[in-house]
Coordinates of C-alpha atoms in Angstrom, one line a residue:
M18 CA 57.1 7.4 23.7
S19 CA 56.1 4.1 22.3
G20 CA 52.6 2.9 23.3
S21 CA 51.6 6.3 24.6
K22 CA 48.1 7.6 23.9
Q23 CA 48.1 10.2 21.1
A24 CA 46.2 13.4 21.9
F25 CA 43.0 14.2 19.9
P26 CA 43.8 16.8 17.2
K27 CA 43.1 20.3 18.4
A28 CA 40.0 21.8 16.9
K29 CA 40.4 24.6 14.4
T30 CA 38.4 27.8 14.9
N31 CA 36.8 27.2 11.5
G32 CA 36.6 23.4 11.8
L33 CA 33.9 21.5 9.9
T34 CA 30.8 20.2 11.6
Y35 CA 28.3 17.5 10.5
A36 CA 25.8 20.4 9.8
D37 CA 28.4 21.9 7.4
A38 CA 28.4 18.6 5.5
G39 CA 24.6 18.9 5.1
V40 CA 23.3 16.7 8.0
D41 CA 21.3 18.5 10.7
I42 CA 21.1 16.3 13.8
T43 CA 19.0 19.0 15.6
A44 CA 16.4 18.8 12.8
G45 CA 16.3 15.1 13.2
N46 CA 15.7 15.4 16.9
D47 CA 13.0 17.9 16.3
L48 CA 11.3 15.5 14.0
V49 CA 11.4 12.7 16.5
T50 CA 9.8 15.0 19.1
A51 CA 7.1 16.1 16.6
I52 CA 6.1 12.5 15.7
K53 CA 6.0 10.9 19.1
P54 CA 2.4 11.8 19.6
L55 CA 1.6 10.4 16.1
A56 CA 3.2 7.1 17.0
K57 CA 1.4 7.0 20.3
S58 CA -1.9 7.5 18.5
T59 CA -1.4 4.0 16.9
R60 CA -1.2 2.2 20.2
R61 CA -2.7 -1.3 20.2
K62 CA -2.4 -4.6 22.2
G63 CA 1.2 -5.8 22.1
A64 CA 2.8 -2.4 21.6
D65 CA 3.0 0.9 23.5
A66 CA 4.2 2.7 20.4
A67 CA 7.0 4.4 22.2
L68 CA 9.9 5.8 20.1
G69 CA 13.5 6.5 20.9
G70 CA 14.9 3.0 21.6
F71 CA 17.2 1.1 19.3
G72 CA 14.4 -1.2 18.2
G73 CA 10.7 -1.5 18.4
L74 CA 9.2 -4.0 20.8
F75 CA 6.0 -6.0 20.2
D76 CA 4.5 -8.6 22.6
L77 CA 2.8 -11.3 20.4
K78 CA 1.5 -13.1 23.4
A79 CA -0.6 -10.1 24.4
C80 CA -2.6 -10.5 21.1
G81 CA -4.0 -13.8 22.1
F82 CA -2.7 -15.9 19.2
R83 CA -2.5 -19.7 19.9
D84 CA -0.4 -21.1 17.0
P85 CA 0.7 -18.0 15.0
V86 CA 2.6 -17.7 11.8
L87 CA 4.3 -14.3 11.3
V88 CA 3.8 -12.7 7.9
A89 CA 6.0 -9.8 6.7
A90 CA 5.7 -7.4 3.8
N91 CA 7.6 -4.3 2.6
D92 CA 7.0 -1.8 -0.2
G93 CA 7.3 1.8 -1.2
V94 CA 5.1 4.3 -3.0
G95 CA 6.9 4.5 -6.3
T96 CA 6.9 7.6 -8.5
K97 CA 3.6 8.8 -6.9
L98 CA 6.1 10.5 -4.6
K99 CA 7.2 12.8 -7.4
L100 CA 3.6 14.2 -7.6
A101 CA 3.6 14.7 -3.8
I102 CA 6.9 16.5 -3.9
D103 CA 6.1 18.7 -6.8
S104 CA 2.7 19.7 -5.4
G105 CA 3.6 19.9 -1.7
I106 CA 0.8 17.5 -0.8
H107 CA 2.5 15.0 1.4
R108 CA 0.1 13.4 3.9
G109 CA -1.6 11.0 1.5
V110 CA 1.6 9.2 0.5
G111 CA 2.1 8.2 4.1
I112 CA -1.2 6.4 4.0
D113 CA -0.2 4.8 0.7
L114 CA 3.0 3.5 2.3
V115 CA 1.1 1.6 5.0
A116 CA -1.6 0.5 2.6
M117 CA 0.7 -1.2 0.2
S118 CA 2.2 -3.5 2.9
V119 CA -0.8 -4.1 5.1
N120 CA -3.1 -5.0 2.2
D121 CA -0.5 -7.6 1.2
L122 CA -0.6 -9.0 4.7
V123 CA -4.4 -9.4 4.9
V124 CA -4.5 -11.3 1.6
Q125 CA -2.7 -14.1 3.5
G126 CA -5.3 -13.9 6.3
A127 CA -2.9 -12.0 8.6
E128 CA -3.8 -9.3 11.0
P129 CA -1.2 -6.4 10.7
L130 CA 0.5 -5.9 14.1
F131 CA 3.2 -3.3 13.6
F132 CA 4.8 -1.1 11.1
L133 CA 8.2 0.6 10.6
D134 CA 9.0 3.3 8.1
Y135 CA 12.2 4.6 6.3
Y136 CA 12.3 8.2 5.2
A137 CA 15.4 9.3 3.2
T138 CA 16.1 12.8 1.9
G139 CA 18.9 15.1 1.0
K140 CA 18.0 17.9 3.5
L141 CA 15.4 17.2 6.2
D142 CA 12.3 19.4 5.9
V143 CA 10.8 18.8 9.3
A144 CA 7.3 20.1 8.3
A145 CA 7.1 18.0 5.2
A146 CA 8.5 14.9 7.0
R147 CA 5.9 15.4 9.8
E148 CA 3.1 15.5 7.2
V149 CA 4.3 12.2 5.7
I150 CA 4.6 10.5 9.1
A151 CA 1.2 11.9 10.1
G152 CA -0.1 10.0 7.0
I153 CA 1.7 6.9 8.1
A154 CA 0.1 7.1 11.5
D155 CA -3.3 7.6 9.9
G156 CA -2.7 4.5 7.7
C157 CA -1.7 2.5 10.8
R158 CA -4.8 3.5 12.6
Q159 CA -6.9 2.5 9.6
A160 CA -5.2 -0.9 9.6
G161 CA -5.2 -1.4 13.4
C162 CA -1.4 -1.8 13.6
A163 CA 1.1 0.1 15.7
L164 CA 3.8 2.4 14.4
I165 CA 6.7 1.2 16.6
G166 CA 9.7 2.7 15.0
G167 CA 11.5 3.8 11.8
E168 CA 14.5 5.5 10.4
T169 CA 15.1 9.0 9.0
A170 CA 18.2 9.3 6.8
E171 CA 19.6 12.7 5.8
M172 CA 21.9 12.1 2.9
P173 CA 23.2 15.2 1.1
G174 CA 24.3 14.5 -2.4
M175 CA 22.0 11.5 -2.8
Y176 CA 18.8 13.5 -3.2
H177 CA 18.2 16.9 -4.6
G178 CA 16.1 19.8 -3.5
G179 CA 13.0 18.6 -1.6
D180 CA 13.2 15.1 -2.9
Y181 CA 12.6 12.2 -0.5
D182 CA 12.0 8.5 -0.7
L183 CA 9.9 6.1 1.5
A184 CA 9.9 2.5 2.4
G185 CA 7.6 0.7 4.7
F186 CA 7.8 -2.6 6.6
A187 CA 4.8 -4.4 8.1
V188 CA 4.5 -7.6 10.2
G189 CA 1.3 -9.4 10.9
A190 CA 0.3 -12.8 12.3
V191 CA -2.3 -15.4 11.3
E192 CA -3.3 -18.7 13.0
R193 CA -1.6 -21.5 11.1
K194 CA -4.9 -23.1 10.1
K195 CA -6.3 -19.9 8.7
I196 CA -3.5 -19.0 6.2
L197 CA -4.8 -17.9 2.7
P198 CA -5.2 -18.9 0.0
A199 CA -7.0 -21.9 1.6
G200 CA -6.2 -24.4 -1.2
T201 CA -9.9 -25.0 -1.7
V202 CA -10.5 -22.7 -4.8
K203 CA -12.4 -24.7 -7.4
A204 CA -14.4 -24.3 -10.6
G205 CA -17.7 -22.6 -9.9
D206 CA -16.4 -20.3 -7.2
V207 CA -17.3 -16.6 -7.6
I208 CA -14.9 -13.6 -7.9
L209 CA -15.9 -10.5 -6.0
G210 CA -14.2 -7.1 -6.5
L211 CA -13.8 -4.4 -3.9
A212 CA -13.7 -0.8 -5.3
S213 CA -10.5 1.1 -5.3
T214 CA -10.1 4.8 -4.6
G215 CA -8.2 5.4 -7.9
P216 CA -4.8 4.2 -9.2
H217 CA -3.7 3.6 -5.5
S218 CA 0.1 3.6 -5.8
N219 CA 0.7 1.9 -9.1
G220 CA 1.4 3.0 -12.7
Y221 CA 2.5 6.5 -11.8
S222 CA 5.4 6.6 -14.2
L223 CA 2.8 6.2 -17.0
I224 CA 0.3 8.5 -15.3
R225 CA 2.9 11.3 -15.0
R226 CA 3.9 10.8 -18.6
I227 CA 0.2 11.1 -19.7
V228 CA -0.3 14.2 -17.5
E229 CA 2.8 15.8 -19.0
A230 CA 1.7 15.0 -22.6
S231 CA -1.8 16.4 -21.9
G232 CA -0.3 19.8 -21.0
L233 CA -2.3 19.9 -17.7
A234 CA -0.6 21.6 -14.8
L235 CA -0.9 19.9 -11.4
T236 CA -2.8 22.9 -10.1
A237 CA -5.3 22.7 -13.0
D238 CA -8.9 21.5 -12.4
A239 CA -8.9 17.7 -12.9
P240 CA -11.1 16.7 -15.9
F241 CA -11.8 13.4 -14.1
A242 CA -12.6 14.7 -10.5
K243 CA -15.0 17.5 -9.9
G244 CA -13.8 20.1 -7.4
K245 CA -10.2 18.8 -7.3
T246 CA -6.9 19.8 -8.9
V247 CA -5.0 17.2 -11.0
A248 CA -2.5 16.8 -8.1
E249 CA -5.2 16.4 -5.4
A250 CA -7.1 13.8 -7.5
L251 CA -4.1 11.8 -8.4
L252 CA -2.8 11.8 -4.8
T253 CA -6.0 10.2 -3.4
P254 CA -4.6 7.6 -0.9
T255 CA -4.8 3.9 -1.4
R256 CA -7.7 2.2 0.2
I257 CA -6.9 0.1 3.2
Y258 CA -9.1 -3.1 3.2
V259 CA -7.7 -4.6 6.4
K260 CA -10.5 -4.0 9.0
S261 CA -13.4 -4.9 6.6
L262 CA -11.7 -8.1 5.5
L263 CA -10.7 -9.2 9.0
K264 CA -14.3 -8.9 10.1
V265 CA -15.3 -11.3 7.3
L266 CA -12.4 -13.6 7.9
K267 CA -13.1 -13.9 11.6
K268 CA -16.6 -15.0 11.0
G269 CA -15.5 -18.3 9.3
K270 CA -13.9 -19.9 6.3
A271 CA -16.2 -18.5 3.5
V272 CA -13.3 -16.5 1.9
K273 CA -11.1 -18.9 0.0
A274 CA -8.6 -16.5 -1.5
L275 CA -7.8 -12.8 -1.6
A276 CA -5.6 -10.9 -4.2
H277 CA -4.4 -7.4 -3.7
I278 CA -4.5 -5.7 -7.2
T279 CA -1.3 -3.7 -7.4
G280 CA 1.3 -3.3 -10.2
G281 CA 0.5 -5.9 -12.8
G282 CA -3.3 -5.4 -12.4
F283 CA -5.7 -8.3 -12.8
T284 CA -3.4 -10.0 -15.3
E285 CA -0.5 -10.5 -13.0
N286 CA -1.9 -10.6 -9.5
I287 CA -4.9 -12.9 -9.6
P288 CA -2.9 -16.0 -10.8
R289 CA -0.8 -15.7 -7.6
V290 CA -3.7 -17.1 -5.5
L291 CA -5.1 -19.6 -8.0
P292 CA -4.3 -23.3 -8.4
K293 CA -2.4 -24.0 -11.6
D294 CA -5.3 -25.8 -13.1
M295 CA -7.8 -22.9 -12.6
V296 CA -8.7 -19.8 -14.5
A297 CA -10.3 -16.6 -13.3
Q298 CA -13.0 -15.6 -15.9
I299 CA -13.5 -11.9 -15.6
D300 CA -16.5 -10.0 -17.1
L301 CA -15.0 -6.6 -17.9
D302 CA -18.6 -5.2 -18.3
A303 CA -18.9 -5.7 -14.5
V304 CA -15.7 -3.9 -13.6
P305 CA -16.3 -0.4 -12.2
F306 CA -14.3 2.0 -14.3
P307 CA -13.9 5.3 -12.5
P308 CA -13.4 8.5 -14.6
V309 CA -9.7 8.8 -13.7
F310 CA -9.0 5.5 -15.6
R311 CA -11.2 6.5 -18.5
W312 CA -9.3 9.7 -18.8
L313 CA -5.9 8.0 -18.6
A314 CA -7.0 5.5 -21.3
E315 CA -8.2 8.2 -23.6
A316 CA -5.6 10.9 -23.0
G317 CA -2.7 8.4 -23.2
G318 CA -4.2 6.2 -25.9
V319 CA -3.6 3.2 -23.6
A320 CA -5.0 -0.1 -24.9
E321 CA -7.4 -2.1 -22.8
R322 CA -5.0 -5.0 -22.2
E323 CA -2.3 -2.5 -21.1
M324 CA -4.7 -0.9 -18.7
L325 CA -5.5 -4.3 -17.2
R326 CA -1.8 -5.2 -16.6
T327 CA -0.8 -1.7 -15.3
F328 CA -3.7 -0.4 -13.2
N329 CA -6.3 -1.7 -10.8
C330 CA -9.0 -0.2 -13.1
G331 CA -11.3 0.5 -10.2
V332 CA -10.8 -2.8 -8.2
G333 CA -8.2 -2.8 -5.5
M334 CA -9.0 -6.2 -3.9
I335 CA -10.3 -9.6 -5.3
V336 CA -12.2 -11.9 -3.0
V337 CA -12.9 -15.6 -4.0
V338 CA -15.8 -17.4 -2.4
A339 CA -18.1 -20.3 -3.0
A340 CA -21.3 -19.5 -4.9
K341 CA -23.4 -20.3 -1.9
D342 CA -21.5 -17.6 0.2
V343 CA -21.7 -14.7 -2.3
K344 CA -24.7 -13.1 -0.8
A345 CA -23.6 -13.3 2.9
V346 CA -20.0 -12.3 2.2
S347 CA -21.1 -9.4 0.0
A348 CA -23.5 -8.2 2.6
D349 CA -20.8 -8.3 5.3
L350 CA -18.4 -6.4 3.2
R351 CA -20.9 -3.7 2.3
K352 CA -21.8 -3.4 5.9
A353 CA -18.1 -2.8 6.6
G354 CA -18.0 0.0 4.1
E355 CA -16.8 -1.7 0.9
K356 CA -18.3 -1.3 -2.5
V357 CA -18.7 -4.9 -3.9
A358 CA -19.1 -6.1 -7.5
V359 CA -19.5 -9.6 -8.8
L360 CA -16.8 -9.8 -11.5
G361 CA -16.8 -13.4 -12.7
S362 CA -16.1 -17.0 -11.7
I363 CA -13.4 -19.7 -11.5
R364 CA -13.3 -22.4 -14.2
K365 CA -11.0 -25.2 -15.2
R366 CA -8.0 -24.2 -17.2
K367 CA -7.7 -25.4 -20.8
G368 CA -4.1 -26.5 -21.7
K369 CA -1.6 -23.7 -21.2
E370 CA -4.0 -20.8 -21.5
E371 CA -3.5 -17.6 -19.4
Q372 CA -4.9 -17.9 -15.9
V373 CA -7.0 -14.7 -16.3
S374 CA -9.5 -14.6 -19.2
Y375 CA -11.6 -11.7 -20.1
T376 CA -15.0 -11.1 -21.8
G377 CA -16.8 -7.8 -22.3
T378 CA -15.3 -4.3 -22.5
L379 CA -13.8 -2.0 -19.9
G380 CA -16.0 1.0 -19.2
A381 CA -18.8 -0.4 -21.4

Protein backbone atom coordinates (compact mmCIF):
# COMPACT_ATOMS: atom_id res chain seq x y z
CA MET A 1 0.00 0.00 0.00
CA SER A 2 1.40 3.34 -1.06
CA GLY A 3 2.66 5.46 1.86
CA SER A 4 2.62 2.58 4.33
CA LYS A 5 5.44 2.23 6.83
CA GLN A 6 7.94 -0.45 5.82
CA ALA A 7 8.85 -2.97 8.50
CA PHE A 8 12.42 -3.03 9.82
CA PRO A 9 14.32 -5.98 8.27
CA LYS A 10 14.19 -9.09 10.39
CA ALA A 11 17.48 -9.75 12.18
CA LYS A 12 19.50 -12.74 11.05
CA THR A 13 20.64 -15.23 13.63
CA ASN A 14 24.22 -14.56 12.54
CA GLY A 15 23.68 -10.83 11.88
CA LEU A 16 26.60 -8.42 12.20
CA THR A 17 27.12 -6.15 15.19
CA TYR A 18 29.25 -3.03 15.68
CA ALA A 19 31.62 -5.17 17.78
CA ASP A 20 32.01 -7.54 14.80
CA ALA A 21 33.18 -4.51 12.80
CA GLY A 22 35.83 -3.82 15.41
CA VAL A 23 34.18 -1.14 17.58
CA ASP A 24 33.50 -2.11 21.21
CA ILE A 25 30.97 0.30 22.72
CA THR A 26 31.17 -1.51 26.05
CA ALA A 27 34.93 -0.91 26.25
CA GLY A 28 34.31 2.77 25.53
CA ASN A 29 31.79 2.96 28.35
CA ASP A 30 34.22 1.16 30.67
CA LEU A 31 36.88 3.78 29.86
CA VAL A 32 34.51 6.65 30.63
CA THR A 33 33.72 5.07 33.99
CA ALA A 34 37.42 4.56 34.72
CA ILE A 35 38.41 8.15 33.93
CA LYS A 36 35.62 10.00 35.72
CA PRO A 37 37.62 10.16 38.99
CA LEU A 38 40.63 11.42 37.02
CA ALA A 39 38.64 14.26 35.52
CA LYS A 40 37.12 15.08 38.90
CA SER A 41 40.63 15.43 40.36
CA THR A 42 41.23 18.42 38.05
CA ARG A 43 38.28 20.42 39.44
CA ARG A 44 38.86 24.20 39.64
CA LYS A 45 36.80 27.40 39.85
CA GLY A 46 34.52 27.57 36.86
CA ALA A 47 34.32 23.84 36.21
CA ASP A 48 33.02 20.83 38.09
CA ALA A 49 34.91 18.48 35.70
CA ALA A 50 31.88 16.21 35.25
CA LEU A 51 31.96 13.93 32.20
CA GLY A 52 29.12 12.44 30.21
CA GLY A 53 27.36 15.42 28.64
CA PHE A 54 27.51 16.40 25.00
CA GLY A 55 29.81 19.31 25.80
CA GLY A 56 31.97 20.58 28.63
CA LEU A 57 30.78 23.62 30.55
CA PHE A 58 32.95 26.38 32.01
CA ASP A 59 31.80 29.45 33.96
CA LEU A 60 34.23 32.27 33.11
CA LYS A 61 32.55 34.67 35.51
CA ALA A 62 33.40 32.41 38.44
CA CYS A 63 37.12 33.00 37.76
CA GLY A 64 36.92 36.72 38.53
CA PHE A 65 38.12 38.14 35.21
CA ARG A 66 37.03 41.73 34.48
CA ASP A 67 37.90 42.25 30.82
CA PRO A 68 39.04 38.84 29.61
CA VAL A 69 40.32 37.78 26.23
CA LEU A 70 40.11 34.06 25.52
CA VAL A 71 43.23 32.33 24.21
CA ALA A 72 43.06 28.87 22.61
CA ALA A 73 45.75 26.36 21.63
CA ASN A 74 45.85 22.83 20.33
CA ASP A 75 48.67 20.37 19.72
CA GLY A 76 49.69 16.73 19.77
CA VAL A 77 52.68 14.74 20.98
CA GLY A 78 54.15 13.78 17.60
CA THR A 79 56.17 10.65 17.06
CA LYS A 80 57.13 10.49 20.73
CA LEU A 81 53.94 8.43 20.83
CA LYS A 82 55.72 5.68 18.91
CA LEU A 83 58.21 5.28 21.76
CA ALA A 84 55.35 5.12 24.26
CA ILE A 85 53.51 2.50 22.21
CA ASP A 86 56.61 0.38 21.57
CA SER A 87 57.73 0.50 25.23
CA GLY A 88 54.30 0.28 26.89
CA ILE A 89 55.04 3.42 28.94
CA HIS A 90 51.96 5.56 28.37
CA ARG A 91 51.39 7.98 31.25
CA GLY A 92 54.07 10.55 30.35
CA VAL A 93 52.67 11.33 26.92
CA GLY A 94 49.42 12.40 28.57
CA ILE A 95 51.38 15.05 30.48
CA ASP A 96 53.12 15.99 27.23
CA LEU A 97 49.79 16.51 25.53
CA VAL A 98 48.68 19.05 28.12
CA ALA A 99 52.08 20.72 28.35
CA MET A 100 52.35 21.49 24.66
CA SER A 101 49.13 23.52 24.70
CA VAL A 102 49.15 25.14 28.15
CA ASN A 103 52.74 26.33 27.75
CA ASP A 104 51.59 28.03 24.55
CA LEU A 105 48.80 29.75 26.47
CA VAL A 106 50.95 31.13 29.27
CA VAL A 107 53.38 32.75 26.84
CA GLN A 108 50.54 35.09 25.94
CA GLY A 109 49.97 35.83 29.62
CA ALA A 110 46.93 33.59 29.79
CA GLU A 111 45.83 31.37 32.66
CA PRO A 112 44.78 27.93 31.34
CA LEU A 113 41.16 27.26 32.28
CA PHE A 114 40.11 23.99 30.69
CA PHE A 115 41.35 21.17 28.51
CA LEU A 116 39.82 18.60 26.17
CA ASP A 117 41.52 15.57 24.66
CA TYR A 118 41.06 13.39 21.59
CA TYR A 119 42.23 9.76 21.71
CA ALA A 120 42.04 7.72 18.52
CA THR A 121 42.94 4.06 18.11
CA GLY A 122 42.17 0.98 16.04
CA LYS A 123 41.07 -1.19 18.96
CA LEU A 124 40.54 0.34 22.38
CA ASP A 125 42.87 -0.94 25.08
CA VAL A 126 41.14 0.36 28.21
CA ALA A 127 44.21 -0.07 30.43
CA ALA A 128 46.55 1.80 28.07
CA ALA A 129 43.98 4.53 27.42
CA ARG A 130 43.40 4.99 31.14
CA GLU A 131 47.16 5.42 31.67
CA VAL A 132 47.28 8.08 28.97
CA ILE A 133 44.31 9.94 30.45
CA ALA A 134 45.77 9.63 33.95
CA GLY A 135 48.75 11.51 32.53
CA ILE A 136 46.44 14.10 30.99
CA ALA A 137 44.78 14.61 34.38
CA ASP A 138 48.21 14.93 36.00
CA GLY A 139 49.19 17.56 33.43
CA CYS A 140 45.96 19.45 34.03
CA ARG A 141 46.60 19.51 37.77
CA GLN A 142 50.13 20.79 37.14
CA ALA A 143 48.70 23.57 34.96
CA GLY A 144 45.72 24.33 37.20
CA CYS A 145 43.19 23.70 34.44
CA ALA A 146 40.14 21.45 34.39
CA LEU A 147 39.74 18.39 32.18
CA ILE A 148 36.13 18.97 31.16
CA GLY A 149 35.70 16.52 28.31
CA GLY A 150 37.16 14.75 25.32
CA GLU A 151 36.56 12.16 22.66
CA THR A 152 37.64 8.54 22.27
CA ALA A 153 37.46 7.23 18.71
CA GLU A 154 37.83 3.53 17.91
CA MET A 155 38.55 3.26 14.19
CA PRO A 156 39.49 -0.24 13.00
CA GLY A 157 41.46 -0.15 9.77
CA MET A 158 42.82 3.33 10.43
CA TYR A 159 45.34 2.28 13.10
CA HIS A 160 47.16 -1.00 13.53
CA GLY A 161 47.95 -3.11 16.58
CA GLY A 162 48.25 -1.00 19.70
CA ASP A 163 48.77 2.27 17.80
CA TYR A 164 46.93 5.36 18.98
CA ASP A 165 47.05 9.09 18.37
CA LEU A 166 46.42 12.07 20.63
CA ALA A 167 45.33 15.67 20.21
CA GLY A 168 44.74 18.21 22.94
CA PHE A 169 42.83 21.47 23.10
CA ALA A 170 43.28 24.10 25.79
CA VAL A 171 41.51 27.40 26.46
CA GLY A 172 42.73 30.13 28.77
CA ALA A 173 41.99 33.74 29.54
CA VAL A 174 44.01 36.89 30.11
CA GLU A 175 43.00 40.41 31.06
CA ARG A 176 43.11 42.53 27.91
CA LYS A 177 45.77 44.87 29.31
CA LYS A 178 48.08 42.00 30.25
CA ILE A 179 48.41 40.21 26.90
CA LEU A 180 51.99 39.23 26.00
CA PRO A 181 54.27 40.09 24.32
CA ALA A 182 53.85 43.51 25.87
CA GLY A 183 55.23 45.48 22.92
CA THR A 184 57.89 47.05 25.14
CA VAL A 185 60.83 44.77 24.24
CA LYS A 186 63.87 46.93 23.45
CA ALA A 187 67.63 46.87 23.13
CA GLY A 188 69.32 46.12 26.42
CA ASP A 189 66.62 43.79 27.71
CA VAL A 190 67.87 40.48 29.10
CA ILE A 191 67.00 36.96 27.95
CA LEU A 192 66.48 34.35 30.66
CA GLY A 193 66.14 30.64 29.95
CA LEU A 194 64.18 28.12 32.03
CA ALA A 195 65.55 24.58 32.02
CA SER A 196 63.74 21.83 30.16
CA THR A 197 63.39 18.21 31.27
CA GLY A 198 64.84 16.94 28.00
CA PRO A 199 63.62 17.01 24.38
CA HIS A 200 60.03 17.56 25.64
CA SER A 201 57.85 16.60 22.64
CA ASN A 202 59.90 17.78 19.69
CA GLY A 203 62.39 16.25 17.30
CA TYR A 204 61.37 12.65 17.98
CA SER A 205 61.45 11.57 14.35
CA LEU A 206 65.16 12.44 14.39
CA ILE A 207 65.63 10.99 17.90
CA ARG A 208 64.10 7.66 16.88
CA ARG A 209 66.32 7.60 13.78
CA ILE A 210 69.42 8.19 15.92
CA VAL A 211 68.42 5.50 18.45
CA GLU A 212 67.82 3.02 15.64
CA ALA A 213 71.18 3.82 14.01
CA SER A 214 72.95 3.47 17.37
CA GLY A 215 71.69 -0.10 17.77
CA LEU A 216 70.38 0.59 21.28
CA ALA A 217 67.25 -1.25 22.33
CA LEU A 218 64.57 0.73 24.15
CA THR A 219 65.13 -1.54 27.15
CA ALA A 220 68.90 -0.93 27.20
CA ASP A 221 70.52 1.28 29.84
CA ALA A 222 70.49 4.87 28.61
CA PRO A 223 74.06 6.16 28.12
CA PHE A 224 72.77 9.66 28.89
CA ALA A 225 70.60 8.98 31.97
CA LYS A 226 71.93 6.89 34.85
CA GLY A 227 69.50 4.31 36.22
CA LYS A 228 67.03 4.60 33.32
CA THR A 229 66.39 2.66 30.16
CA VAL A 230 66.52 4.42 26.80
CA ALA A 231 62.71 4.46 26.65
CA GLU A 232 62.27 5.75 30.20
CA ALA A 233 64.75 8.58 29.64
CA LEU A 234 63.38 9.65 26.28
CA LEU A 235 59.79 9.55 27.58
CA THR A 236 60.50 12.05 30.37
CA PRO A 237 57.44 14.37 30.24
CA THR A 238 57.53 17.95 29.06
CA ARG A 239 57.89 20.48 31.86
CA ILE A 240 54.81 22.59 32.51
CA TYR A 241 55.85 26.17 33.32
CA VAL A 242 52.38 27.59 33.92
CA LYS A 243 52.16 27.97 37.69
CA SER A 244 55.66 29.39 38.15
CA LEU A 245 55.19 31.90 35.34
CA LEU A 246 51.72 32.94 36.47
CA LYS A 247 53.14 33.74 39.93
CA VAL A 248 55.62 36.13 38.34
CA LEU A 249 53.09 37.60 35.90
CA LYS A 250 50.62 38.34 38.70
CA LYS A 251 53.24 40.35 40.59
CA GLY A 252 53.48 43.04 37.91
CA LYS A 253 54.70 43.86 34.42
CA ALA A 254 58.37 42.88 34.72
CA VAL A 255 58.00 40.12 32.11
CA LYS A 256 57.93 41.65 28.64
CA ALA A 257 57.77 38.50 26.53
CA LEU A 258 57.79 34.72 26.79
CA ALA A 259 58.64 32.15 24.13
CA HIS A 260 57.88 28.44 24.38
CA ILE A 261 60.80 26.59 22.79
CA THR A 262 59.22 23.77 20.81
CA GLY A 263 59.86 22.47 17.29
CA GLY A 264 62.13 24.95 15.55
CA GLY A 265 64.19 25.51 18.68
CA PHE A 266 65.61 28.94 19.50
CA THR A 267 65.98 29.82 15.83
CA GLU A 268 62.30 29.68 14.93
CA ASN A 269 60.49 30.40 18.20
CA ILE A 270 62.21 33.44 19.72
CA PRO A 271 61.53 35.73 16.70
CA ARG A 272 57.80 35.13 17.17
CA VAL A 273 57.82 37.45 20.22
CA LEU A 274 60.34 40.06 19.06
CA PRO A 275 59.74 43.38 17.31
CA LYS A 276 60.96 43.19 13.70
CA ASP A 277 63.82 45.60 14.42
CA MET A 278 65.26 43.58 17.33
CA VAL A 279 67.62 40.61 17.59
CA ALA A 280 68.06 38.08 20.39
CA GLN A 281 71.78 37.70 21.01
CA ILE A 282 72.30 34.26 22.58
CA ASP A 283 75.51 33.14 24.27
CA LEU A 284 75.63 29.39 23.63
CA ASP A 285 78.23 28.97 26.36
CA ALA A 286 75.45 29.87 28.83
CA VAL A 287 72.93 27.36 27.47
CA PRO A 288 72.59 24.29 29.72
CA PHE A 289 73.25 21.30 27.51
CA PRO A 290 72.01 18.13 29.26
CA PRO A 291 73.62 14.75 28.48
CA VAL A 292 70.70 13.60 26.31
CA PHE A 293 71.36 16.40 23.81
CA ARG A 294 75.12 15.80 23.84
CA TRP A 295 74.48 12.12 23.11
CA LEU A 296 72.05 12.92 20.29
CA ALA A 297 74.53 15.35 18.72
CA GLU A 298 77.41 12.88 18.94
CA ALA A 299 75.55 9.65 18.07
CA GLY A 300 73.71 11.29 15.18
CA GLY A 301 76.49 13.57 13.99
CA VAL A 302 74.01 16.45 14.24
CA ALA A 303 75.51 19.87 13.53
CA GLU A 304 75.18 22.65 16.12
CA ARG A 305 72.88 24.81 14.00
CA GLU A 306 70.66 21.81 13.29
CA MET A 307 70.44 21.10 17.02
CA LEU A 308 69.41 24.72 17.62
CA ARG A 309 66.58 24.60 15.07
CA THR A 310 65.31 21.12 16.03
CA PHE A 311 65.60 20.79 19.82
CA ASN A 312 65.23 23.00 22.88
CA CYS A 313 68.83 22.05 23.83
CA GLY A 314 68.01 22.27 27.54
CA VAL A 315 65.87 25.43 27.57
CA GLY A 316 62.09 25.00 27.34
CA MET A 317 61.02 28.60 27.96
CA ILE A 318 62.50 32.03 27.23
CA VAL A 319 61.71 35.02 29.46
CA VAL A 320 62.53 38.59 28.39
CA VAL A 321 62.84 41.25 31.10
CA ALA A 322 64.45 44.67 31.57
CA ALA A 323 68.00 44.55 32.93
CA LYS A 324 66.83 46.11 36.20
CA ASP A 325 64.35 43.26 36.78
CA VAL A 326 66.68 40.31 36.14
CA LYS A 327 67.58 39.69 39.77
CA ALA A 328 64.03 39.89 41.13
CA VAL A 329 62.39 37.85 38.36
CA SER A 330 65.13 35.19 38.50
CA ALA A 331 64.71 34.90 42.26
CA ASP A 332 60.94 34.54 41.95
CA LEU A 333 61.27 31.86 39.27
CA ARG A 334 63.83 29.90 41.27
CA LYS A 335 61.61 30.11 44.33
CA ALA A 336 58.81 28.65 42.18
CA GLY A 337 61.05 25.70 41.29
CA GLU A 338 62.59 26.75 37.98
CA LYS A 339 66.25 26.53 37.01
CA VAL A 340 67.15 29.90 35.49
CA ALA A 341 70.09 30.90 33.26
CA VAL A 342 70.95 34.29 31.77
CA LEU A 343 71.32 33.49 28.06
CA GLY A 344 71.89 36.85 26.43
CA SER A 345 70.27 40.15 25.58
CA ILE A 346 68.21 42.05 23.03
CA ARG A 347 69.94 44.38 20.57
CA LYS A 348 69.05 46.40 17.48
CA ARG A 349 68.80 44.49 14.23
CA LYS A 350 71.28 45.25 11.47
CA GLY A 351 69.66 45.23 8.06
CA LYS A 352 68.01 41.90 7.25
CA GLU A 353 70.09 39.73 9.57
CA GLU A 354 68.45 36.77 11.31
CA GLN A 355 66.56 37.67 14.48
CA VAL A 356 68.49 35.17 16.59
CA SER A 357 72.26 35.53 16.64
CA TYR A 358 74.66 33.16 18.38
CA THR A 359 78.06 33.41 20.01
CA GLY A 360 79.94 30.70 21.86
CA THR A 361 79.52 26.93 21.55
CA LEU A 362 76.83 24.52 22.69
CA GLY A 363 78.03 22.27 25.48
CA ALA A 364 81.30 24.17 25.91
